[in-house]
Amino acid sequence: MHELFTQVLNYKDLSKAGDLFTISDDAIVNDLSEVINIICEITSFPDYVNNDNDQSVVEICITRVTTAIRETGSMEQHAEAMVTLLESCLNHNLKPSQMEGDPPHAKISSDIISCMFLVSIQL
């Protein structure tokens, strides 16, 4: 996995997360399965729903991953990893609340589904 992804995901380093957009799309998709596995781990921690830093790191990482998939046209190769992440979200609350809006796992699900459908429309 690219060292920048390692730093951002393992240390949940939000200050470096924006730099993920300097990594080539091809490098991102080459590491995609490993990145998705780590994201699944982070989002499964009990305190994830209350940890704004972790949620922001995951959101930026997912945005970078979905952008790379769209730009490389590689959704078919990575659909299984994306579905795995989507399935992991089903183990958590996805119902919006009036006070807080969409829970973080619902946001992840929405991003993944949007990516899948936007890519399939372009094909």
CSV table of C-alpha atoms in Angstrom, one decimal:
chain,number,residue,atom,x,y,z
A,1,MET,CA,0.0,0.0,0.0
A,2,HIS,CA,1.2,3.5,-0.8
A,3,GLU,CA,3.0,5.0,2.2
A,4,LEU,CA,0.7,8.0,2.3
A,5,PHE,CA,-2.4,5.8,2.5
A,6,THR,CA,-0.6,3.9,5.3
A,7,GLN,CA,0.0,7.0,7.2
A,8,VAL,CA,-3.5,8.4,6.8
A,9,LEU,CA,-5.3,5.1,7.6
A,10,ASN,CA,-3.0,3.6,10.3
A,11,TYR,CA,-2.5,6.9,12.2
A,12,LYS,CA,-5.9,8.5,11.1
A,13,ASP,CA,-3.8,11.5,10.0
A,14,LEU,CA,-6.4,14.0,8.8
A,15,SER,CA,-3.6,16.6,8.1
A,16,LYS,CA,-2.2,14.3,5.3
A,17,ALA,CA,-5.5,13.0,4.0
A,18,GLY,CA,-5.9,15.7,1.4
A,19,ASP,CA,-2.5,14.7,-0.1
A,20,LEU,CA,-4.1,11.4,-1.2
A,21,PHE,CA,-5.2,13.3,-4.3
A,22,THR,CA,-1.6,13.6,-5.4
A,23,ILE,CA,-1.3,9.8,-5.8
A,24,SER,CA,-2.0,8.5,-9.3
A,25,ASP,CA,-5.3,6.8,-9.9
A,26,ASP,CA,-3.5,3.7,-11.0
A,27,ALA,CA,-1.6,3.5,-7.7
A,28,ILE,CA,-4.8,3.9,-5.8
A,29,VAL,CA,-6.6,1.1,-7.7
A,30,ASN,CA,-3.6,-1.2,-7.3
A,31,ASP,CA,-4.0,-0.9,-3.5
A,32,LEU,CA,-7.7,-0.8,-3.4
A,33,SER,CA,-8.5,-4.1,-1.7
A,34,GLU,CA,-6.1,-3.4,1.1
A,35,VAL,CA,-7.4,0.1,1.6
A,36,ILE,CA,-11.0,-1.1,1.7
A,37,ASN,CA,-10.1,-3.7,4.3
A,38,ILE,CA,-8.5,-1.1,6.6
A,39,ILE,CA,-11.5,1.2,6.1
A,40,CYS,CA,-13.8,-1.7,7.1
A,41,GLU,CA,-11.7,-2.2,10.3
A,42,ILE,CA,-11.8,1.5,11.2
A,43,THR,CA,-15.6,1.8,10.6
A,44,SER,CA,-16.2,-1.3,12.7
A,45,PHE,CA,-14.8,0.2,15.9
A,46,PRO,CA,-17.5,1.0,18.4
A,47,ASP,CA,-16.4,4.6,18.8
A,48,TYR,CA,-16.4,5.3,15.1
A,49,VAL,CA,-19.9,6.8,15.1
A,50,ASN,CA,-18.7,9.4,17.7
A,51,ASN,CA,-15.2,10.1,16.3
A,52,ASP,CA,-15.3,13.0,13.9
A,53,ASN,CA,-11.6,12.6,13.0
A,54,ASP,CA,-11.9,9.0,12.0
A,55,GLN,CA,-15.1,9.8,10.0
A,56,SER,CA,-13.4,12.6,8.1
A,57,VAL,CA,-10.4,10.4,7.3
A,58,VAL,CA,-12.6,7.6,6.0
A,59,GLU,CA,-14.7,10.0,4.0
A,60,ILE,CA,-11.7,11.5,2.3
A,61,CYS,CA,-10.2,8.0,1.6
A,62,ILE,CA,-13.5,6.8,0.1
A,63,THR,CA,-13.7,9.9,-2.0
A,64,ARG,CA,-10.2,9.2,-3.3
A,65,VAL,CA,-10.9,5.5,-3.9
A,66,THR,CA,-14.2,6.2,-5.8
A,67,THR,CA,-12.6,8.9,-7.9
A,68,ALA,CA,-9.8,6.6,-8.9
A,69,ILE,CA,-12.3,3.8,-9.8
A,70,ARG,CA,-14.3,6.3,-12.0
A,71,GLU,CA,-11.2,7.7,-13.6
A,72,THR,CA,-9.6,4.3,-14.4
A,73,GLY,CA,-13.0,2.7,-15.4
A,74,SER,CA,-12.1,-0.2,-13.1
A,75,MET,CA,-15.4,-0.7,-11.2
A,76,GLU,CA,-15.8,-4.3,-12.6
A,77,GLN,CA,-12.4,-5.3,-11.2
A,78,HIS,CA,-13.2,-3.7,-7.8
A,79,ALA,CA,-16.9,-4.3,-7.4
A,80,GLU,CA,-16.3,-7.1,-4.9
A,81,ALA,CA,-14.2,-4.9,-2.5
A,82,MET,CA,-16.8,-2.1,-2.8
A,83,VAL,CA,-19.6,-4.5,-2.0
A,84,THR,CA,-17.7,-5.8,1.0
A,85,LEU,CA,-17.5,-2.3,2.4
A,86,LEU,CA,-21.1,-1.7,1.6
A,87,GLU,CA,-22.1,-5.0,3.4
A,88,SER,CA,-20.0,-4.0,6.4
A,89,CYS,CA,-22.2,-0.9,6.7
A,90,LEU,CA,-25.3,-3.0,7.0
A,91,ASN,CA,-24.1,-4.1,10.5
A,92,HIS,CA,-24.6,-0.5,11.7
A,93,ASN,CA,-27.4,2.0,12.1
A,94,LEU,CA,-28.3,3.5,8.8
A,95,LYS,CA,-31.4,5.4,9.9
A,96,PRO,CA,-31.2,9.2,9.9
A,97,SER,CA,-32.1,11.1,13.0
A,98,GLN,CA,-33.7,14.5,13.1
A,99,MET,CA,-31.0,15.9,15.3
A,100,GLU,CA,-27.8,14.5,13.6
A,101,GLY,CA,-28.9,13.6,10.1
A,102,ASP,CA,-27.4,10.6,8.3
A,103,PRO,CA,-25.2,8.3,10.5
A,104,PRO,CA,-21.7,7.9,9.2
A,105,HIS,CA,-22.3,4.3,7.9
A,106,ALA,CA,-25.2,5.6,5.8
A,107,LYS,CA,-22.9,8.2,4.3
A,108,ILE,CA,-20.4,5.6,3.3
A,109,SER,CA,-23.2,3.4,1.8
A,110,SER,CA,-24.5,6.4,-0.2
A,111,ASP,CA,-21.0,7.1,-1.5
A,112,ILE,CA,-20.4,3.5,-2.6
A,113,ILE,CA,-23.8,3.1,-4.2
A,114,SER,CA,-23.4,6.4,-6.0
A,115,CYS,CA,-20.0,5.4,-7.3
A,116,MET,CA,-21.4,2.0,-8.6
A,117,PHE,CA,-24.3,3.6,-10.4
A,118,LEU,CA,-22.4,6.6,-11.8
A,119,VAL,CA,-19.8,4.3,-13.2
A,120,SER,CA,-22.4,1.8,-14.6
A,121,ILE,CA,-24.2,4.7,-16.3
A,122,GLN,CA,-21.0,5.8,-18.0
A,123,LEU,CA,-20.3,2.3,-19.3
